[in-house]
Tab-separated table of C-alpha atoms and ligand atoms in Angstrom:
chain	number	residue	atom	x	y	z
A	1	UNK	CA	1.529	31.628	-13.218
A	2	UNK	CA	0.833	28.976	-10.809
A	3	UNK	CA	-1.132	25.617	-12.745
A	4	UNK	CA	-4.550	25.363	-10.759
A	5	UNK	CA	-7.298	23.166	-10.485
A	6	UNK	CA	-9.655	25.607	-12.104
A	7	UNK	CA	-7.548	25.610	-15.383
A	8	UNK	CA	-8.303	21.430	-15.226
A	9	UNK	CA	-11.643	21.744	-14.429
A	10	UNK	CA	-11.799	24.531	-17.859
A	11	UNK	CA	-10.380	22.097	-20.168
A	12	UNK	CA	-12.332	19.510	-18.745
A	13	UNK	CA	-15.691	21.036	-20.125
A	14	UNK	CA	-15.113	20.511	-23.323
A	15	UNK	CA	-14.750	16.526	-22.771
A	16	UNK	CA	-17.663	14.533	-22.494
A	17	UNK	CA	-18.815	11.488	-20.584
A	18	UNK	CA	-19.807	7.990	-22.727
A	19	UNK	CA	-23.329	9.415	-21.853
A	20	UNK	CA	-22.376	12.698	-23.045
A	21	UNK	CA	-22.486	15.380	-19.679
A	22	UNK	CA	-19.378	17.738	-19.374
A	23	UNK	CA	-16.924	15.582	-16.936
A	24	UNK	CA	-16.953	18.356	-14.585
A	25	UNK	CA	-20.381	17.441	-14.054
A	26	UNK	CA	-20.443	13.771	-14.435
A	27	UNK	CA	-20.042	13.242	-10.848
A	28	UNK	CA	-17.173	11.097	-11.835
A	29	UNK	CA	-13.812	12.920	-11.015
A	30	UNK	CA	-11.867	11.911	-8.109
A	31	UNK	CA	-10.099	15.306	-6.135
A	32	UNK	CA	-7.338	16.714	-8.769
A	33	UNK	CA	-3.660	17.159	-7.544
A	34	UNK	CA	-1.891	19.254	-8.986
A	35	UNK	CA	2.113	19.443	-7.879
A	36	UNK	CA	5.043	20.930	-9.333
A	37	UNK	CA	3.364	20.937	-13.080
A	38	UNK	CA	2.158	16.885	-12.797
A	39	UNK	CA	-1.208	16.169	-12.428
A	40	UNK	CA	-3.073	13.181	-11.230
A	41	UNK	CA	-6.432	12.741	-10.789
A	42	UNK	CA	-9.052	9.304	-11.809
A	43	UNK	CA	-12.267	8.896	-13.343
A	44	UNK	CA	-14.446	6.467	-10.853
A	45	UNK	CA	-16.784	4.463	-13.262
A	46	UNK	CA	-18.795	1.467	-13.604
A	47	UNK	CA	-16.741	-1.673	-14.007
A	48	UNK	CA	-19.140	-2.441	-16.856
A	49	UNK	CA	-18.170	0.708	-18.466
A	50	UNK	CA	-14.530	0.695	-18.842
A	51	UNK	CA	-14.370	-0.010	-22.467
A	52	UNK	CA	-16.503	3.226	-23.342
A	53	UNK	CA	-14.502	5.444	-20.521
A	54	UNK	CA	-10.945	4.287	-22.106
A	55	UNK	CA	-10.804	6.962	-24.811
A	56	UNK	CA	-12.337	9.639	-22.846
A	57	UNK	CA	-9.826	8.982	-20.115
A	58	UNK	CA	-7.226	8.947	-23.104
A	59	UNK	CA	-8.497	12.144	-24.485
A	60	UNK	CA	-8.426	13.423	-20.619
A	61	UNK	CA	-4.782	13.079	-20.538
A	62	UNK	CA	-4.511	14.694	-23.500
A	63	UNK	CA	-5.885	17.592	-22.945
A	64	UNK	CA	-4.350	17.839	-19.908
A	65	UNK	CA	-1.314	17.784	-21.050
A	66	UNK	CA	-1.780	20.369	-23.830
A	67	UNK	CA	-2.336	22.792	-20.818
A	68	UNK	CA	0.535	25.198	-20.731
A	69	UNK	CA	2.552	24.797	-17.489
A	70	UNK	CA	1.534	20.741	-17.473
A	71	UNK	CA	4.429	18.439	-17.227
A	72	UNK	CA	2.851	15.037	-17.243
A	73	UNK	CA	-0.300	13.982	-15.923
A	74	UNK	CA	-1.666	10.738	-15.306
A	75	UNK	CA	-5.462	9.832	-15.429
A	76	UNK	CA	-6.833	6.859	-14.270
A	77	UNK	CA	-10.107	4.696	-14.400
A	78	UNK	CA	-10.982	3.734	-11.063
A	79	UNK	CA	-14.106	0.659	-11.378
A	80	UNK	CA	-16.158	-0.511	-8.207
A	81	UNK	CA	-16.985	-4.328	-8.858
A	82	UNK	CA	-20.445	-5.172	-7.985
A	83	UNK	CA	-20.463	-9.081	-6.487
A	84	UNK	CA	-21.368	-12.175	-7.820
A	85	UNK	CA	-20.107	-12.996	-11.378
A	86	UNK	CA	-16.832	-13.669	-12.748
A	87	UNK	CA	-14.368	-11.669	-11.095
A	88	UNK	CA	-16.257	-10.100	-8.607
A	89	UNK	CA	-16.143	-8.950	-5.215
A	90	UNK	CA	-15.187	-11.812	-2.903
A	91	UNK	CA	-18.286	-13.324	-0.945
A	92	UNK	CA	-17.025	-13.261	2.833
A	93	UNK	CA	-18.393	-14.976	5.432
A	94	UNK	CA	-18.904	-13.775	9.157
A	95	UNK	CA	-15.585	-14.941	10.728
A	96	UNK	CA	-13.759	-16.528	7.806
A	97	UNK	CA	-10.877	-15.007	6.013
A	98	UNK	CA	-11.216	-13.435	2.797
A	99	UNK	CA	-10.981	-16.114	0.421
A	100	UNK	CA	-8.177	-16.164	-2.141
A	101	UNK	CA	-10.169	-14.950	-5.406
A	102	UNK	CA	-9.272	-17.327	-8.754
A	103	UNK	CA	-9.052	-16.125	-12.306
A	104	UNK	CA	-8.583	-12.612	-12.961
A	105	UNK	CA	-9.796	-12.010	-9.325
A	106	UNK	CA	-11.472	-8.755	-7.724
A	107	UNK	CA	-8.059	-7.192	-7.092
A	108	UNK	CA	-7.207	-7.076	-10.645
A	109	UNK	CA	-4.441	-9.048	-10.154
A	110	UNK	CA	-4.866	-13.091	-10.974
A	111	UNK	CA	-5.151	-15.176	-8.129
A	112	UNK	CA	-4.857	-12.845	-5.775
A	113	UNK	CA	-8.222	-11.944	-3.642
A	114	UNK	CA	-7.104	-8.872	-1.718
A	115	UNK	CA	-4.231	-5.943	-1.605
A	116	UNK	CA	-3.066	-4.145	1.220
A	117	UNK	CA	-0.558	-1.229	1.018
A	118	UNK	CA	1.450	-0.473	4.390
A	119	UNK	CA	2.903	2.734	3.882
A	120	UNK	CA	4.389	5.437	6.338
A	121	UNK	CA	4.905	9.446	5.881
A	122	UNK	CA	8.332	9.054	6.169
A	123	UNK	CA	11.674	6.619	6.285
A	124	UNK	CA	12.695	4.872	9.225
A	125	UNK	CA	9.582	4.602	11.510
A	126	UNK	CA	9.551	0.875	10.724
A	127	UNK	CA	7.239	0.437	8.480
A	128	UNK	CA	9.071	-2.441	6.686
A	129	UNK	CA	9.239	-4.576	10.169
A	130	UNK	CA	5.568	-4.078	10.230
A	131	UNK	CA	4.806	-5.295	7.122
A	132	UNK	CA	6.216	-8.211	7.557
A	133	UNK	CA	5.585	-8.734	11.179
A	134	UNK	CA	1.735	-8.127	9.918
A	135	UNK	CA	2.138	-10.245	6.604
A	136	UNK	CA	3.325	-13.308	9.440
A	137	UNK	CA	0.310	-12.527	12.046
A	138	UNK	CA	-2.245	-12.837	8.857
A	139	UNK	CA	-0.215	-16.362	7.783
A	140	UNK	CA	-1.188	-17.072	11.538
A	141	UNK	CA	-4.971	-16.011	10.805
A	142	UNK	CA	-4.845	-19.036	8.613
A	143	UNK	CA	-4.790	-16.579	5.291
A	144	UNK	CA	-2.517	-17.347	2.164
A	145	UNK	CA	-0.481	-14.722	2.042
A	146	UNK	CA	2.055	-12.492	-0.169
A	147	UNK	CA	4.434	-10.242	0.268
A	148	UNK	CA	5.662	-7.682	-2.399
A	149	UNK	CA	8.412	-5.099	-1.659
A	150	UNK	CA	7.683	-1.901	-3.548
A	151	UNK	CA	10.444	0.125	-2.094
A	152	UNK	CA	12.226	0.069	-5.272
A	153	UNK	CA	14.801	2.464	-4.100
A	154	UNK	CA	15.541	1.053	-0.933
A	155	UNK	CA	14.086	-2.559	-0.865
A	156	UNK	CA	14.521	-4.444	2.828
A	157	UNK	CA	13.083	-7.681	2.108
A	158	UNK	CA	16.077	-9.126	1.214
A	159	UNK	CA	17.634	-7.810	4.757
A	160	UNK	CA	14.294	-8.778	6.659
A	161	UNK	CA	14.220	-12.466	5.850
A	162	UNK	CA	17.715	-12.732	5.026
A	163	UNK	CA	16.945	-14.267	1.417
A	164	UNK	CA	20.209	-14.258	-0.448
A	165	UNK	CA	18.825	-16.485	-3.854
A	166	UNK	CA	17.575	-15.036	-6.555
A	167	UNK	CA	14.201	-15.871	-7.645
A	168	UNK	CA	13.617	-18.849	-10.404
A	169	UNK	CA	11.837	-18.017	-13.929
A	170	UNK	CA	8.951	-20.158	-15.467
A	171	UNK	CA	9.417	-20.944	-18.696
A	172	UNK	CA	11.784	-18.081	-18.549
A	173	UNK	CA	9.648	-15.541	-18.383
A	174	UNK	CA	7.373	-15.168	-15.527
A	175	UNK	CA	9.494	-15.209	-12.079
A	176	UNK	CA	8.526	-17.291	-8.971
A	177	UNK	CA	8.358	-15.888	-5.766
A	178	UNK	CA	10.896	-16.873	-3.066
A	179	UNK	CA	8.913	-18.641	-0.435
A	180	UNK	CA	9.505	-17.780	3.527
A	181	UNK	CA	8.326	-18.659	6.620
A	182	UNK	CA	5.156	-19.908	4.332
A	183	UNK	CA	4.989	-16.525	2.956
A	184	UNK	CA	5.507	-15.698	-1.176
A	185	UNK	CA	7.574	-12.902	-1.573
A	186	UNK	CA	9.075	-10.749	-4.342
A	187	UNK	CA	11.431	-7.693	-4.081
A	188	UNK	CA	13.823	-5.554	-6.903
A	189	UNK	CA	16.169	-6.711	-4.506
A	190	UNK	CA	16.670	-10.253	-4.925
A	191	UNK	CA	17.397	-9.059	-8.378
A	192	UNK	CA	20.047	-6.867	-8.319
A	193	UNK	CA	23.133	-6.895	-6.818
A	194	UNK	CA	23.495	-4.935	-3.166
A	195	UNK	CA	26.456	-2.633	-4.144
A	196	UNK	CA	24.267	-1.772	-7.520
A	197	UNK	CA	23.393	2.047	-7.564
A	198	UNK	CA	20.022	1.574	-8.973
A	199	UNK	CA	18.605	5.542	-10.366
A	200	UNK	CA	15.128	5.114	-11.082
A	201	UNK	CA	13.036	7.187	-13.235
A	202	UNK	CA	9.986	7.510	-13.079
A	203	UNK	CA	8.662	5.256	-15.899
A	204	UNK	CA	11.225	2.657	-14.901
A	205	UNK	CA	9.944	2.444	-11.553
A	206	UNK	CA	6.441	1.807	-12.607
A	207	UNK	CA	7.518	-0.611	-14.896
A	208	UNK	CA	8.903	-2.462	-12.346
A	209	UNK	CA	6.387	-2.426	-9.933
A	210	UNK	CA	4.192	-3.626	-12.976
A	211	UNK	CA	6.067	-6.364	-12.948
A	212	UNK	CA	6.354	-7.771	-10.040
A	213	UNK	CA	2.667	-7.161	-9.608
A	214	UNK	CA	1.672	-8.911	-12.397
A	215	UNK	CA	4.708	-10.947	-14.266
A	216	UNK	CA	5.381	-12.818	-10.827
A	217	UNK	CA	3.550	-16.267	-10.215
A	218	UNK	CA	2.288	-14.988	-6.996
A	219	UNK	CA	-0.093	-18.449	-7.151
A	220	UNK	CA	-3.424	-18.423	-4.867
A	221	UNK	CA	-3.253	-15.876	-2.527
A	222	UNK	CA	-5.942	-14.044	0.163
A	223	UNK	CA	-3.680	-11.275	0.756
A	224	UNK	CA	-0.905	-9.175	-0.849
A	225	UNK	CA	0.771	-7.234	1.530
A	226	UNK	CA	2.904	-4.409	-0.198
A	227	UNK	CA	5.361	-2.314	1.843
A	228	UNK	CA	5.316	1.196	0.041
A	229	UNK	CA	8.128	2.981	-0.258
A	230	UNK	CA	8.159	5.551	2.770
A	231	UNK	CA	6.819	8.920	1.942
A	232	UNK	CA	4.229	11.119	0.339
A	233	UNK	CA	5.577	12.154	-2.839
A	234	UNK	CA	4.800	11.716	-6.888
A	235	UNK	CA	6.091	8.073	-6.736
A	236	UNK	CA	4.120	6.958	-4.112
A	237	UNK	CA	1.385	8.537	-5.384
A	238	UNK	CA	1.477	6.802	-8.650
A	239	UNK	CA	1.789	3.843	-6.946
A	240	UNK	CA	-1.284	3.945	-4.766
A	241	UNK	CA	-3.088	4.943	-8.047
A	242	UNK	CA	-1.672	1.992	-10.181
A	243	UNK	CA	-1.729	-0.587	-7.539
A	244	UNK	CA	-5.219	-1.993	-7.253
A	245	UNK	CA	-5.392	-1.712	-3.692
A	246	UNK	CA	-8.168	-2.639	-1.064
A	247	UNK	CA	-6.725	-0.124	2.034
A	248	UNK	CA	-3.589	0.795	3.134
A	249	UNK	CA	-1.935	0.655	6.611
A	250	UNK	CA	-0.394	3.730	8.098
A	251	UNK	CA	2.717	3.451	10.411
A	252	UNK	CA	3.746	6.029	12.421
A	253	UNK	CA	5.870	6.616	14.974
A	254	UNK	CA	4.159	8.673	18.016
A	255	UNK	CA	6.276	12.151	17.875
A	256	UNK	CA	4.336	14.778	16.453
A	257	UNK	CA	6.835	15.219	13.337
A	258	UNK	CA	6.029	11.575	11.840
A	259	UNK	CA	2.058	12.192	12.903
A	260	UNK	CA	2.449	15.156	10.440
A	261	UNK	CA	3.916	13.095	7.979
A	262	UNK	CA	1.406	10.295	8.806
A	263	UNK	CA	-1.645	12.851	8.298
A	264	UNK	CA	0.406	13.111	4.824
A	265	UNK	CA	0.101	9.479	4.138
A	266	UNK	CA	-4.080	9.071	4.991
A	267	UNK	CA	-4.906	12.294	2.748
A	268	UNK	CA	-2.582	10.645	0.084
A	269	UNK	CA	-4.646	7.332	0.358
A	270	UNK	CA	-8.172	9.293	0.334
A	271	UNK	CA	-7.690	11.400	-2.902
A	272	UNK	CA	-7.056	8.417	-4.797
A	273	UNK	CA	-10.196	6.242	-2.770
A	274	UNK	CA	-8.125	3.706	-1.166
A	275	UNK	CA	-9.713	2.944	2.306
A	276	UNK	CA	-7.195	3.489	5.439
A	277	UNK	CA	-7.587	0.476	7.063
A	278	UNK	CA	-6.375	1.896	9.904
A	279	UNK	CA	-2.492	3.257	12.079
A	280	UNK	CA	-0.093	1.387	13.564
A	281	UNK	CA	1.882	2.883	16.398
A	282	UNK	CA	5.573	1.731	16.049
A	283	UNK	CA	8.213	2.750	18.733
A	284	UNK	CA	4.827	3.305	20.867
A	285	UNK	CA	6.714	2.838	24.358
A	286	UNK	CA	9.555	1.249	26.017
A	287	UNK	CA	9.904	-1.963	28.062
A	288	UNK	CA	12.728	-2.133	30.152
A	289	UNK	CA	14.119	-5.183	29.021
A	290	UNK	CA	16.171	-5.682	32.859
A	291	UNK	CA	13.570	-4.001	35.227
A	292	UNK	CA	10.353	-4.303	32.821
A	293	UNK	CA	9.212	-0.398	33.197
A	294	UNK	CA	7.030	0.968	30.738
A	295	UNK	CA	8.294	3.990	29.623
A	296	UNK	CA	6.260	6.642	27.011
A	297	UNK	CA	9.872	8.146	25.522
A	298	UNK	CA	8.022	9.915	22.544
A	299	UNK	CA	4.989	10.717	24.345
A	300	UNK	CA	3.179	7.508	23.762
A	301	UNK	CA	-0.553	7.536	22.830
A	302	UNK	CA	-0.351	10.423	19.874
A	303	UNK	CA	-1.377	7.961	17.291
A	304	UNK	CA	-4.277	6.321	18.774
A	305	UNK	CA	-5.719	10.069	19.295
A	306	UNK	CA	-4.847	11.662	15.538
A	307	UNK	CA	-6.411	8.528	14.610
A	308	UNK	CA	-9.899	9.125	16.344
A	309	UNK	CA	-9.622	12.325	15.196
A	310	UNK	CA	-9.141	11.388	11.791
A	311	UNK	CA	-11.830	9.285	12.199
A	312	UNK	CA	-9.518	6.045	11.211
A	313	UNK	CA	-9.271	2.962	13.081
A	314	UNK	CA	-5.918	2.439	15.482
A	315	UNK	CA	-4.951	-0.499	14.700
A	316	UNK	CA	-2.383	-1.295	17.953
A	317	UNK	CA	1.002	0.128	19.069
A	318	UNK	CA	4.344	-2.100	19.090
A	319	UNK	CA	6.953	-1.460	21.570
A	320	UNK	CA	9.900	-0.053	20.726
A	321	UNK	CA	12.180	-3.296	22.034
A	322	UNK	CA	15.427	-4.658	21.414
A	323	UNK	CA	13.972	-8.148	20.173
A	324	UNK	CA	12.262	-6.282	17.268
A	325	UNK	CA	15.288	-5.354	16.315
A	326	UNK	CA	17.422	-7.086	16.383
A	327	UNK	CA	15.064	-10.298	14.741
A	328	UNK	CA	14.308	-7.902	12.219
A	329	UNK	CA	17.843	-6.850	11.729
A	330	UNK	CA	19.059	-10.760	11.490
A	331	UNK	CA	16.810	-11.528	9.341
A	332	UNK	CA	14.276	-13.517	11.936
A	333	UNK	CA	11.522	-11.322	12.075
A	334	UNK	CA	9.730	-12.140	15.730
A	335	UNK	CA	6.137	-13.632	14.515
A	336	UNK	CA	7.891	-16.095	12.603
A	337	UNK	CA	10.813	-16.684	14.811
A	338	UNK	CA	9.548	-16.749	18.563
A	339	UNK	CA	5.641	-16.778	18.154
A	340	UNK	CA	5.076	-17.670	21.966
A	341	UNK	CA	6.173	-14.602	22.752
A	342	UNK	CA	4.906	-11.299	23.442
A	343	UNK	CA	5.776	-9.029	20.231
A	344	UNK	CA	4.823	-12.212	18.120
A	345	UNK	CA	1.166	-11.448	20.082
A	346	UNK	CA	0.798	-8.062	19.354
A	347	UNK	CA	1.230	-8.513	15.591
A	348	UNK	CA	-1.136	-11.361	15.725
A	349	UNK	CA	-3.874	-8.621	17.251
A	350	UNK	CA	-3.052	-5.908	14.807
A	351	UNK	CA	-3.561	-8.759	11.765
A	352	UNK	CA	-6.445	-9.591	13.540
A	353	UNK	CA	-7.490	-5.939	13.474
A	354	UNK	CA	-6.535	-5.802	9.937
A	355	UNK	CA	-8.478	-8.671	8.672
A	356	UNK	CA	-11.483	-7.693	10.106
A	357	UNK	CA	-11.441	-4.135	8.820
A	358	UNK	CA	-11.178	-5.719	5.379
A	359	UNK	CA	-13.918	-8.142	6.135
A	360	UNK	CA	-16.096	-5.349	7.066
A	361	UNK	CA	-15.523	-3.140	4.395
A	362	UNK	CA	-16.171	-5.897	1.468
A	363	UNK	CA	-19.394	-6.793	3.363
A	364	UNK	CA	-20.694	-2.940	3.798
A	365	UNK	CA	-22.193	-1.147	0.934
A	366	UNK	CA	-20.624	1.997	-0.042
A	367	UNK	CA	-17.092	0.338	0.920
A	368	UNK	CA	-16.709	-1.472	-2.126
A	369	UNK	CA	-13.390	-2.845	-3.510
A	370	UNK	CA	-11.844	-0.252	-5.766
A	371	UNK	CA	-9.941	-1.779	-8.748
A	372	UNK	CA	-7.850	0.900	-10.830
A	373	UNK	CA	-8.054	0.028	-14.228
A	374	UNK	CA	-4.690	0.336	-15.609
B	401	ADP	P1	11.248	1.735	7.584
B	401	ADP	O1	10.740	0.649	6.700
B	401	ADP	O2	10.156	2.637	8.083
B	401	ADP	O3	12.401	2.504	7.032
B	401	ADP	P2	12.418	-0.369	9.221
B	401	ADP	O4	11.343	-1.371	9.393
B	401	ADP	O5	13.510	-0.659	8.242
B	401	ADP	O6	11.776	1.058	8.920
B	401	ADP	O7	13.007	-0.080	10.661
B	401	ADP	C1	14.028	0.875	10.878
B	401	ADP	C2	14.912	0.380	12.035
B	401	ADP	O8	14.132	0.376	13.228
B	401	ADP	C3	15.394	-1.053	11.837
B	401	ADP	O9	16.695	-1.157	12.362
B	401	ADP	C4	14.423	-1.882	12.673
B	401	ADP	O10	15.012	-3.074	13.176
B	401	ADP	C5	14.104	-0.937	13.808
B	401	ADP	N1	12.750	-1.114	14.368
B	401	ADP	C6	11.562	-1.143	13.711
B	401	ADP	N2	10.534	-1.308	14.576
B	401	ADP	C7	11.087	-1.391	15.821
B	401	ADP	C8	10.573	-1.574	17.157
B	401	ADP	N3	9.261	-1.665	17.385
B	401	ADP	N4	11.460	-1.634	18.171
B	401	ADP	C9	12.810	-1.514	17.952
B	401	ADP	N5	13.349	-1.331	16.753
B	401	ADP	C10	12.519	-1.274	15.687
């Protein structure tokens, strides 16, 4: 028989919260996935709180797993930061950038103020060229920023900003990030060879995601742009648990199949509370590059639409254009390599768009920045 929710919720019943109501009932539980025998769900809570809520969450997982047909099942603390004190939410002011957050910082990573996730519902809708494309219009916004490839499987950072060196240690443990076009970056791949067939398993994979979140001297920075790897499954949704992220990006291409997949990619972001920030349209239309006709190929617009009626902000559409590729195949991607031009623009305005949405969210109540406690 099928594993279902209801069977959770059962075992849950028994388990109490530190001020001792049922956790069905606490109010706390985030939606509960349940796929293929694994199970994922997290336990908001107050940030305060997280020492009393560590064995219950431990005792959670448990019990979960003593359920017959469970796999694995991985339960997280989720903690809202209230501002002011150490470590809390970063105060923003109207029209300044998020300031880059010291100490152990309100993204749960040190140094680092903010963490954006720009993920797609599927491969090859060019999600990596917008991260970086994105990560170079916020450097432009005057913001200190980072880049961390998390597509263990297939990293393209490497390939993006053709970076053949291989990162130096400090005091030969913690790496440095390789520094381009004023950006910090960090990818598996400047760590392994190219012709390497790297097999992850699960628990690998997180452990090195761990690590380059947190092992790498990512320094001062106001934003952390990680490019997911593509897709909606059990990895990715791990990741957008254990990463503490403050929204994530969605790119899609406009044909109905990747809006599917996109729709995939904001419901994966919502049932672990990380904010969609908002869709990029990638591939939105082409420009003629002889006789400068626009033409909508895929039916151009299809984003900006599912996004209103997702009720998530469109962020801007990108042209599907021989520059963009080909910079981003060489290894030049366009912000950082012709930033007069007019792809180099439309980045800018989708950064723009981005660092506003984040700006607006820290400052509303009720949009606070989540920080999943490990
Ligand atoms: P993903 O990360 O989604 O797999 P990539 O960013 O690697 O996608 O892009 C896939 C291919 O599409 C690459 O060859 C890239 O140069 C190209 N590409 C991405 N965006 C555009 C665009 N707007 N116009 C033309 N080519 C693009």
């Amino acid at each position: 028989m099928a594993l279902t929710k209801e069977q959770i919720l059962d075992r849950l019943a028994a388990i109490k919260s530190p001020d001792g109501k049922p956790l069905p009932s606490s109010g706390a539980l985030s939606e509960i996935v349940v796929s293929d025998g694994k199970v994922f769900f997290s336990i908001a809570v107050d940030a305060a709180a997280v020492k009393a809520w560590e064995p219950v969450r431990k005792s959670v997982e448990d019990a979960v797993r003593s359920i017959p047909g469970v796999q694995s099942a991985m339960i997280a603390l989720t903690a809202e930061r209230a501002g002011g004190g150490a470590g809390g939410a970063p105060q923003r002011g109207g029209g300044t950038p998020p300031p880059a957050a010291h100490g152990g910082g309100p993204s749960g990573v040190p140094g680092v103020a903010t963490i954006i996730a720009v993920a797609s519902g599927k491969g090859g809708v060019g999600k990596s060229t917008t991260a970086i494309n994105l990560a170079l219009g916020l450097r432009d916004l005057g913001l200190k920023v980072g880049v961390l490839d998390a597509d263990i499987y297939g990293p393209s950072l490497p390939k993006l900003l053709a970076i053949k060196e291989r990162p130096q240690t400090l005091g030969g443990t913690r790496l440095l990030p390789i520094s381009s076009h004023g950006l910090s970056v960090m990818s598996i791949g400047f760590l392994i060879e190219e012709e390497t067939p790297m097999i992850w398993r699960g628990p690998m994979v997180m452990s090195a995601l761990t690590q380059m979140l947190r092992e790498v001297e990512w320094g001062t920075l106001d934003v952390m742009v990680v490019d997911m790897p593509p897709g909606t499954g059990d990895a990715q949704l791990t990741m957008a648990q254990q990463v503490p992220l403050a929204g994530a990006v969605i790119v899609s291409t406009p044909q109905d199949l990747a809006l599917i997949d996109a729709r995939r990619g904001i419901a994966m972001f919502k049932r672990v509370n990380v904010p969609v920030l908002g869709i990029v349209e990638n591939m939105s239309y082409f420009l003629c590059p002889s006789c400068g006709t626009r033409s909508d190929i895929f039916g151009h617009g299809g984003a900006r639409h599912e996004a209103d009626r997702l009720n998530v902000p469109f962020l801007g559409e990108v042209p599907l254009d021989m520059t963009i590729r080909e910079t981003s195949d060489a290894g030049l991607p366009v912000v950082a390599t012709r930033p007069d031009g007019p792809h180099a623009k439309v980045y800018r305005e989708i950064a723009t768009r981005v660092r506003d949405q984040l700006q607006g969210r820290s400052r509303a109540r009720g949009a606070p920045n989540i920080v999943i406690e490990a």
